[in-house]
Tab-separated table of C-alpha atoms in Angstrom:
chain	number	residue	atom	x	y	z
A	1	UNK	CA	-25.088	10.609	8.300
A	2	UNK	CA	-24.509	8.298	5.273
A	3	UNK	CA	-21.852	9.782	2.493
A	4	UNK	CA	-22.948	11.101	-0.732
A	5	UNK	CA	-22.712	8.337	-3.448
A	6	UNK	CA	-21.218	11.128	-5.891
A	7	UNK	CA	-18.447	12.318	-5.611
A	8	UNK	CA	-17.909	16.085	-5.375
A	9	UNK	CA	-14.267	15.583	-3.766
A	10	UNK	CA	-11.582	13.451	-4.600
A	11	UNK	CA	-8.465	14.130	-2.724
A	12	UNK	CA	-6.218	11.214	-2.699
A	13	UNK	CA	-5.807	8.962	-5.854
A	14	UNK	CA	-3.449	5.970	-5.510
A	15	UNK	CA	-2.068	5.073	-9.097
A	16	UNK	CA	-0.066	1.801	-10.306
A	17	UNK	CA	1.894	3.393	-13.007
A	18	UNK	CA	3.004	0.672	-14.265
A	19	UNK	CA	2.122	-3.282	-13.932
A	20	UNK	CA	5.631	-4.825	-13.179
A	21	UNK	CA	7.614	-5.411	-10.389
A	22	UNK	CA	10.999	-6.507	-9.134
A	23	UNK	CA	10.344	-8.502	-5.769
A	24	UNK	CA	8.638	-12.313	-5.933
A	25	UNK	CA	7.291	-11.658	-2.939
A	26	UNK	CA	5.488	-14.801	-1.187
A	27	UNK	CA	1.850	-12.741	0.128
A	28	UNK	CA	2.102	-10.878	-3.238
A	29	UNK	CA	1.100	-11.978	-6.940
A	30	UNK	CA	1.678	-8.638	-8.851
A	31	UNK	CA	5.424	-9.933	-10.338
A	32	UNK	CA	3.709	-12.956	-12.061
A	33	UNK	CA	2.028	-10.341	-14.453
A	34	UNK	CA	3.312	-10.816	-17.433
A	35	UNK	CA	1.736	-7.622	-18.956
A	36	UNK	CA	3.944	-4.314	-19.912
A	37	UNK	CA	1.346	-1.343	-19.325
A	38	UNK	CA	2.326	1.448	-18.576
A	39	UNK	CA	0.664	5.204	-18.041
A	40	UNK	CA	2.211	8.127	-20.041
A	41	UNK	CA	2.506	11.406	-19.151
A	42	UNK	CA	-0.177	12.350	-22.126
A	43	UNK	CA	-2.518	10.008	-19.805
A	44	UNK	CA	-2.096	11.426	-16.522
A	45	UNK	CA	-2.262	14.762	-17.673
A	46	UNK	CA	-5.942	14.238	-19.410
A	47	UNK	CA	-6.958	12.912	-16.187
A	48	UNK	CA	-5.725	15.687	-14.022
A	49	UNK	CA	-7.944	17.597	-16.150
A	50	UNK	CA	-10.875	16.321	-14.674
A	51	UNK	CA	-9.693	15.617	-11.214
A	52	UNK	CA	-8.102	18.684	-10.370
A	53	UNK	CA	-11.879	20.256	-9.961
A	54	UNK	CA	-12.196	17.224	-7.176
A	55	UNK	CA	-9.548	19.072	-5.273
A	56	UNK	CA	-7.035	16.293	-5.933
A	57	UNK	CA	-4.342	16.594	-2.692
A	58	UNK	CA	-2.073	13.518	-2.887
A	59	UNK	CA	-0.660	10.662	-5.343
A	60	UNK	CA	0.196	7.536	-4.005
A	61	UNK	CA	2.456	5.795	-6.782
A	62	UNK	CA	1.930	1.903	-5.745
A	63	UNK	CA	2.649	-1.324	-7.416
A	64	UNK	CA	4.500	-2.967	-8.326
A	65	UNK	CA	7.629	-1.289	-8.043
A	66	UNK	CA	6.952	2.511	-9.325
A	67	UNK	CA	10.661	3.282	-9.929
A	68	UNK	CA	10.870	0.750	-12.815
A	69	UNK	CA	8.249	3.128	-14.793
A	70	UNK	CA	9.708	4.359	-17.889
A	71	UNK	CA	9.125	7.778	-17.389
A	72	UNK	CA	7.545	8.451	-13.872
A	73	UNK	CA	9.594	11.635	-12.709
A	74	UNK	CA	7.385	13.301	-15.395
A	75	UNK	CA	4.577	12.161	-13.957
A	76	UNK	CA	6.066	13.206	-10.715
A	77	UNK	CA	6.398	16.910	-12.173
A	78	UNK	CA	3.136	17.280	-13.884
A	79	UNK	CA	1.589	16.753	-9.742
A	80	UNK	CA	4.184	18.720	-8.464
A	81	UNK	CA	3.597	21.548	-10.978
A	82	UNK	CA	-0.051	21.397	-9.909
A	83	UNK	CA	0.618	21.485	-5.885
A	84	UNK	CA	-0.274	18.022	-5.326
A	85	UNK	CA	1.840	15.846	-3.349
A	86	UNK	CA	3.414	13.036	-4.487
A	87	UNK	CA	4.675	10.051	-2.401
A	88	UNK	CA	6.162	6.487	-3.842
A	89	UNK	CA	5.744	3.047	-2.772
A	90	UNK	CA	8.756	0.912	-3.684
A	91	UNK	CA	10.358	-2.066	-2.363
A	92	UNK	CA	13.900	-0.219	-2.038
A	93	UNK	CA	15.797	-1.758	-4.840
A	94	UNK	CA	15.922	1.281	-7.155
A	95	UNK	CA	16.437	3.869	-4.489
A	96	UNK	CA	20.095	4.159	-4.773
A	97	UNK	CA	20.090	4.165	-8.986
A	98	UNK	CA	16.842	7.287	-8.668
A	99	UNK	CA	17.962	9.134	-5.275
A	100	UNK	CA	18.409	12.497	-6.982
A	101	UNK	CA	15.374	12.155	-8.900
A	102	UNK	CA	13.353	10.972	-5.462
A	103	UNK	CA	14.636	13.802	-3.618
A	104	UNK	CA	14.102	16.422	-6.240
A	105	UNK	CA	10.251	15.454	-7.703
A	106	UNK	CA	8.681	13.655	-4.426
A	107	UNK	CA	7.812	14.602	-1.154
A	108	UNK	CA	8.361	11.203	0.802
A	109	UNK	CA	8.993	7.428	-0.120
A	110	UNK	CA	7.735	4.506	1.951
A	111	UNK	CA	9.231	1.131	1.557
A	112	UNK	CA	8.423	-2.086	2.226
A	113	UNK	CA	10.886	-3.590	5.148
A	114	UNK	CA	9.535	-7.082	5.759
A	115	UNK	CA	12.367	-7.893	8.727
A	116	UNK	CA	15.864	-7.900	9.559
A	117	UNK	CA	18.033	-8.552	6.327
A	118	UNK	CA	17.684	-12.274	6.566
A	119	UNK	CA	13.917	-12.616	7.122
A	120	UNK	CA	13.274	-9.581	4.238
A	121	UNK	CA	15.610	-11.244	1.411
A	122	UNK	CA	13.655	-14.468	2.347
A	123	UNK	CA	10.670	-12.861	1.775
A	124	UNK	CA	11.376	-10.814	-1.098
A	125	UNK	CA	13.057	-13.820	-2.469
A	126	UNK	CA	15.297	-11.350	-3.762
A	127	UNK	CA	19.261	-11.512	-2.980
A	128	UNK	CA	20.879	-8.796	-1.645
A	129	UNK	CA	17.354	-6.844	-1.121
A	130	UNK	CA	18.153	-5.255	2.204
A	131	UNK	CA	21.528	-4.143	1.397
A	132	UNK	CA	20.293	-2.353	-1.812
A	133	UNK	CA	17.300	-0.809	0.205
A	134	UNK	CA	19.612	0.512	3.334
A	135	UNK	CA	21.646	1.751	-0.095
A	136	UNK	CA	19.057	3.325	-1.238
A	137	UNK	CA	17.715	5.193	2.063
A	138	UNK	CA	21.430	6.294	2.267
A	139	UNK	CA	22.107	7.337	-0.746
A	140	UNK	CA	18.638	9.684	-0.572
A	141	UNK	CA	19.285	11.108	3.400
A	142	UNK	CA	23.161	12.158	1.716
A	143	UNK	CA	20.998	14.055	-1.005
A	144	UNK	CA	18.435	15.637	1.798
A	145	UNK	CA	18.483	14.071	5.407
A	146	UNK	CA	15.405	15.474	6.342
A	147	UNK	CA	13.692	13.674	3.419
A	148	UNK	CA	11.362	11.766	4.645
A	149	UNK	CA	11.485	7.827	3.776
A	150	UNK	CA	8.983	5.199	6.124
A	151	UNK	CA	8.770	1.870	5.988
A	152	UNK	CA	5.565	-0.420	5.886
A	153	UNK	CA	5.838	-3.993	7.050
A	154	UNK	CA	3.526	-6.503	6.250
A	155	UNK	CA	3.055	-8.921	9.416
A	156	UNK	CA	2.977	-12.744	7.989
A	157	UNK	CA	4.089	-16.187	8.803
A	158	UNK	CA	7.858	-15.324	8.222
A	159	UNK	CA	8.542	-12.522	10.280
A	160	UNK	CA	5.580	-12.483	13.172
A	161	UNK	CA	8.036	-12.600	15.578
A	162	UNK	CA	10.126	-10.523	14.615
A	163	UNK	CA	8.634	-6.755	15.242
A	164	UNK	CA	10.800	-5.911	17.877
A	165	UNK	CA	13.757	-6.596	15.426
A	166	UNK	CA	12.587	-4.617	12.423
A	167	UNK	CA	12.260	-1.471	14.547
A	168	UNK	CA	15.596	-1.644	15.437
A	169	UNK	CA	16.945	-1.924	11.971
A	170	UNK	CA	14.801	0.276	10.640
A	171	UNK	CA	16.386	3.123	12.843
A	172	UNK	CA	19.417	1.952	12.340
A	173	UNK	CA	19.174	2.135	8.839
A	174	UNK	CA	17.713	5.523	8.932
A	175	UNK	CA	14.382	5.590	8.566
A	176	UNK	CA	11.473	8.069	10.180
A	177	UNK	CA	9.449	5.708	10.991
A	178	UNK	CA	7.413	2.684	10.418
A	179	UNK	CA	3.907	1.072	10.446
A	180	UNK	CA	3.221	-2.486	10.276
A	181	UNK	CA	-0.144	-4.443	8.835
A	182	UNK	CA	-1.510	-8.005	8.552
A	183	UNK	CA	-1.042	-9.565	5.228
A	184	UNK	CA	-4.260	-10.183	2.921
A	185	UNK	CA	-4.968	-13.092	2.856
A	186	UNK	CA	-9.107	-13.413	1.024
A	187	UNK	CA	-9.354	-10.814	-1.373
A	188	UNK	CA	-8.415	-10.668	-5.173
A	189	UNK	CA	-6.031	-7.548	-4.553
A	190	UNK	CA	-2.275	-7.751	-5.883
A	191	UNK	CA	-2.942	-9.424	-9.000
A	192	UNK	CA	-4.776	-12.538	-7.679
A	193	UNK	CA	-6.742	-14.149	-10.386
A	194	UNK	CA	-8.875	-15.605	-7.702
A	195	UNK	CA	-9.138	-15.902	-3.999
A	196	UNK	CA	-6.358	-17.941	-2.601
A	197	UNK	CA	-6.753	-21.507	-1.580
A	198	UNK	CA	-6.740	-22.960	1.979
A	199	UNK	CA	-2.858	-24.092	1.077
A	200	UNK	CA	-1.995	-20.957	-0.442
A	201	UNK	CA	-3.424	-19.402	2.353
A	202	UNK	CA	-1.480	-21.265	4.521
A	203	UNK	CA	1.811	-20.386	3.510
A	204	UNK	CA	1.249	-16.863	5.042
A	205	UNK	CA	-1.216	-17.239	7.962
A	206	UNK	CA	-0.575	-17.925	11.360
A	207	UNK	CA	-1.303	-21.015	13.419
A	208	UNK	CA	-2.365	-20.299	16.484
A	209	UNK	CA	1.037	-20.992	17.910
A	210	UNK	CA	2.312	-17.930	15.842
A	211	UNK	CA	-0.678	-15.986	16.634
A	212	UNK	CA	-0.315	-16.071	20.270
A	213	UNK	CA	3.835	-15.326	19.566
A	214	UNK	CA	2.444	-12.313	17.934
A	215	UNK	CA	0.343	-11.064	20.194
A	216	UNK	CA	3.079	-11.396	22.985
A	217	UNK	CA	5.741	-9.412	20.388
A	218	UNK	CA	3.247	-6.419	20.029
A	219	UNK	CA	2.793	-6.172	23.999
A	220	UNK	CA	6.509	-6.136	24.492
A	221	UNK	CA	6.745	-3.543	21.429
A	222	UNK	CA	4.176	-1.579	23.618
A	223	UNK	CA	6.500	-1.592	26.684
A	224	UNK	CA	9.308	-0.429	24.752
A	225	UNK	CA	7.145	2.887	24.068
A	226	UNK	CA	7.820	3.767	20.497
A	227	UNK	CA	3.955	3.012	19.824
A	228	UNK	CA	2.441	6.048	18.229
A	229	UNK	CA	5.719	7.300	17.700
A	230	UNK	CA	8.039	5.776	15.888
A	231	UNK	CA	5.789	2.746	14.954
A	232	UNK	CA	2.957	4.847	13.342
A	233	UNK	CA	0.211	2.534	15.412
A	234	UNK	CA	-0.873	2.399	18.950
A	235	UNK	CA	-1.047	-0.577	20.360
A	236	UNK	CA	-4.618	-0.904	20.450
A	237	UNK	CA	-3.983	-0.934	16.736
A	238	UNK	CA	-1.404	-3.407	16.318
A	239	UNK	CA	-3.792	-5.466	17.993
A	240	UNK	CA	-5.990	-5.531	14.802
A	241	UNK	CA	-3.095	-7.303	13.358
A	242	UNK	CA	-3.704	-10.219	16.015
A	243	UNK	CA	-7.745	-10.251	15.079
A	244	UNK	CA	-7.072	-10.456	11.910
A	245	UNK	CA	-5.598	-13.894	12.075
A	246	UNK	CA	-7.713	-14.635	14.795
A	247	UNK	CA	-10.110	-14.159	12.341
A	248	UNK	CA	-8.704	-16.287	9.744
A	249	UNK	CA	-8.216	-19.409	12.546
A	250	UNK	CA	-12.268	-18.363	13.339
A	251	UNK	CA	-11.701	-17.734	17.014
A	252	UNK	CA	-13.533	-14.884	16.659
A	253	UNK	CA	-16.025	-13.114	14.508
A	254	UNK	CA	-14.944	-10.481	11.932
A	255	UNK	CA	-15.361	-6.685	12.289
A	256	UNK	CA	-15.008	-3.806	9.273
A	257	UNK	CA	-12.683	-1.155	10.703
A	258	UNK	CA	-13.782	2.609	10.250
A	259	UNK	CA	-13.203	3.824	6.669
A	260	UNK	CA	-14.299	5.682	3.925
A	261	UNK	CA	-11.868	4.910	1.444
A	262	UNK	CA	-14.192	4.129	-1.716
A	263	UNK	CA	-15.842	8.089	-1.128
A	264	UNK	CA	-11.873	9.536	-0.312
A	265	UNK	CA	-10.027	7.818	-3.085
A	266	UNK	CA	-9.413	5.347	-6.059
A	267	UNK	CA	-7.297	2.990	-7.167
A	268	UNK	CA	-6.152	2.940	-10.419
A	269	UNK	CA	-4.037	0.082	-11.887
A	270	UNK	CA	-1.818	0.533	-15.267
A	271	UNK	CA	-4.613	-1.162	-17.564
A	272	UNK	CA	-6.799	1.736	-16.672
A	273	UNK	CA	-9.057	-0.183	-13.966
A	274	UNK	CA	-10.490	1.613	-11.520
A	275	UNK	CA	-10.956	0.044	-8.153
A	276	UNK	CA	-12.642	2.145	-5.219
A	277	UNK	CA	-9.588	0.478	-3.251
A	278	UNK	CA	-7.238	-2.326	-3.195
A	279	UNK	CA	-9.702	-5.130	-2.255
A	280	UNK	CA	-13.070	-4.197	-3.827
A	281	UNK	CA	-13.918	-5.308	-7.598
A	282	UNK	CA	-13.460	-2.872	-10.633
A	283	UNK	CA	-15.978	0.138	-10.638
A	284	UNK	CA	-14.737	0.632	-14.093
A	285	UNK	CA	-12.338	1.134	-16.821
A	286	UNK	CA	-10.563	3.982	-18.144
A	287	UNK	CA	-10.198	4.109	-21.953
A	288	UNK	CA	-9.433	6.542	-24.844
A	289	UNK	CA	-13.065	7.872	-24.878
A	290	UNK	CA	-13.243	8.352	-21.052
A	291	UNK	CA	-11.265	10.354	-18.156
A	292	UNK	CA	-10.859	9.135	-14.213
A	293	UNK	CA	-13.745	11.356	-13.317
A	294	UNK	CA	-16.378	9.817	-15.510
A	295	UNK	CA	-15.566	6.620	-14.002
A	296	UNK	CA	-15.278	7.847	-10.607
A	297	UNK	CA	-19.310	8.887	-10.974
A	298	UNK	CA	-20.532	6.437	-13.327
A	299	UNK	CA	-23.686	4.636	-12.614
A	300	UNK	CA	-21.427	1.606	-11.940
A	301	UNK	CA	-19.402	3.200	-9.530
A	302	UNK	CA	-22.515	5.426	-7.638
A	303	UNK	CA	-24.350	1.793	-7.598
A	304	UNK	CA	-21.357	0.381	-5.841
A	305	UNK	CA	-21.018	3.347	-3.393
A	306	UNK	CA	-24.815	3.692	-2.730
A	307	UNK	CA	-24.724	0.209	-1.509
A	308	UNK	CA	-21.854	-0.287	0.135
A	309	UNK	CA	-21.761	-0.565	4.359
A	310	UNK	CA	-18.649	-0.552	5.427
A	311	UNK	CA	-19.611	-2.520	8.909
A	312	UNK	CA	-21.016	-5.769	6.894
A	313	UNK	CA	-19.565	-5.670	3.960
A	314	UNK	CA	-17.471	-9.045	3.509
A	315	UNK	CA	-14.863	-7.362	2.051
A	316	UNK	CA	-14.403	-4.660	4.466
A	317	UNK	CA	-14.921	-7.049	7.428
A	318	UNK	CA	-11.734	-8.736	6.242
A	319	UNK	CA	-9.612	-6.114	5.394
A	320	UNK	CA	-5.831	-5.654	6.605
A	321	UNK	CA	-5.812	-1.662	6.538
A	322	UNK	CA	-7.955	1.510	6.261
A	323	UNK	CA	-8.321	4.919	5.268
A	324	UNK	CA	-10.018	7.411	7.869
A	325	UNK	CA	-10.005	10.346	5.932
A	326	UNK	CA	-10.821	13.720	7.803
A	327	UNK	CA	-10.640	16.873	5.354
């Protein structure tokens, strides 16, 4: 049955609060922005107006780096006053400096855990970045233990081999659990003025050496049996990770994964453009005359929905993650 163009429901909104971050992180352009936006409490508030009667569940705050928002456990409270949860993607730095807040005005934190220390500071081209993130995850579990903090690792050139090794220090450093997805590597998402080059690309593909070194980490991650546990994928799952580059070497033909993201959710980025997710072009643009749920169901964005088939869509063919959501 094909989904409604107009949307009656909203329930998860994923919001950029801010448009800085405080990782150079190689498969990631966001910390090159140079612009300072930010959204204010006075913001979100006008646009909770309008969503709430979307039945609006769950705010993602994404990034970036959320924590280095001005003001964001307001924003935290106006959701939590509201019923809505509210969970925050950071990249660990801050977690130590804001663990009271966190505990007190979230309901979970995931963070981004590219490796073991050495292979994540690379990464992050950030010194010290694991230290300050096991800090952080710390310093929040002696607050609450039972607060829940995940980790999300993006599988890349620099750390393909290495799955086996950042499950183990991500229990050892306390965390619930973790999931793991392929870096992006065609799509202007993450502050990418345009697609990547064949060189840029490069520097965060596989080869097919790496590929097949992938592929034979994730079976031996399978044997070990934290699949579906632990790791939040099965293996069948993980093994989109290996198409995906498979993909990229053209060994094989592309294929959308099930999702209905752009009818589910939004993405909102601190300028006030609306994406229907990461990857897709602008539906729109919020701005002093206008709230999130005129743009959500302007003709721009009901044009975009109407159209869109998620099985040959480009985009969607290509993209490292999904949403699958089930009310």
């Amino acid at each position: 049955m094909p989904l409604n163009p107009v949307l009656k429901r909203l329930p998860i909104l994923i919001l950029s609060p801010h448009s800085r971050c405080n990782c150079r992180c190689v498969m990631c352009d966001i910390w090159k922005n140079p612009d300072t936006d930010e959204i204010s409490a006075q913001d979100l508030e006008r646009h909770l107006i309008s969503l709430e009667s979307m039945g609006l569940e769950w705010v993602v705050f994404s990034g970036g780096e959320p924590l280095m928002h001005s003001d964001l456990f307001r924003l935290c409270a106006l959701l939590r006053k509201r019923k809505i949860r509210v969970t925050i993607l950071s990249t660990g730095l801050l977690l130590e400096r804001h663990a009271a807040a966190i505990v007190e005005n979230t309901d979970d934190v995931i963070v981004s855990l590219d490796g073991p220390r050495d292979v994540h500071d690379r990464i992050r081209r950030v010194a010290g970045a694991f230290d300050r993130l096991a800090a952080g995850v710390h310093a929040i579990h002696a607050r609450r233990p039972e607060f829940p903090v995940h980790a999300r690792c993006t599988v890349q050139r620099l750390n393909h081999n290495q799955l086996r090794a950042t499950v183990a220090v991500a229990r050892r450093i306390g965390l619930h659990g973790i999931s793991f997805l392929a870096a992006d590597l065609t799509s202007t998402a993450f502050n990418r003025l345009a697609v990547w080059d064949a060189d840029r690309q490069m520097q965060v593909a596989l080869d097919r050496e790496q590929t097949a070194a992938l592929e034979s980490e994730i079976e031996a991650l399978a044997l070990e049996g934290d699949c579906g546990e632990f790791v939040a994928e099965s293996p069948e799952k993980l093994g989109r990770i290996v198409r995906h580059f498979r993909v990229h070497l053209g060994e094989i033909a592309p294929a959308a994964p099930r999702c209905n993201a752009p009818w589910v959710s939004v993405a909102v980025e601190a300028d006030g453009t609306v994406r229907p997710c990461f990857f897709h072009p602008p539906i729109g643009k919020v701005d002093a005359g206008t709230t999130l749920g005129d743009v959500i169901n302007s003709p721009e964005a009901v044009r975009f929905r109407n159209s869109l088939d998620v099985a040959s869509n480009p985009v969607c063919q290509r993209c490292v993650c999904s949403l699958n959501w089930r009310y």
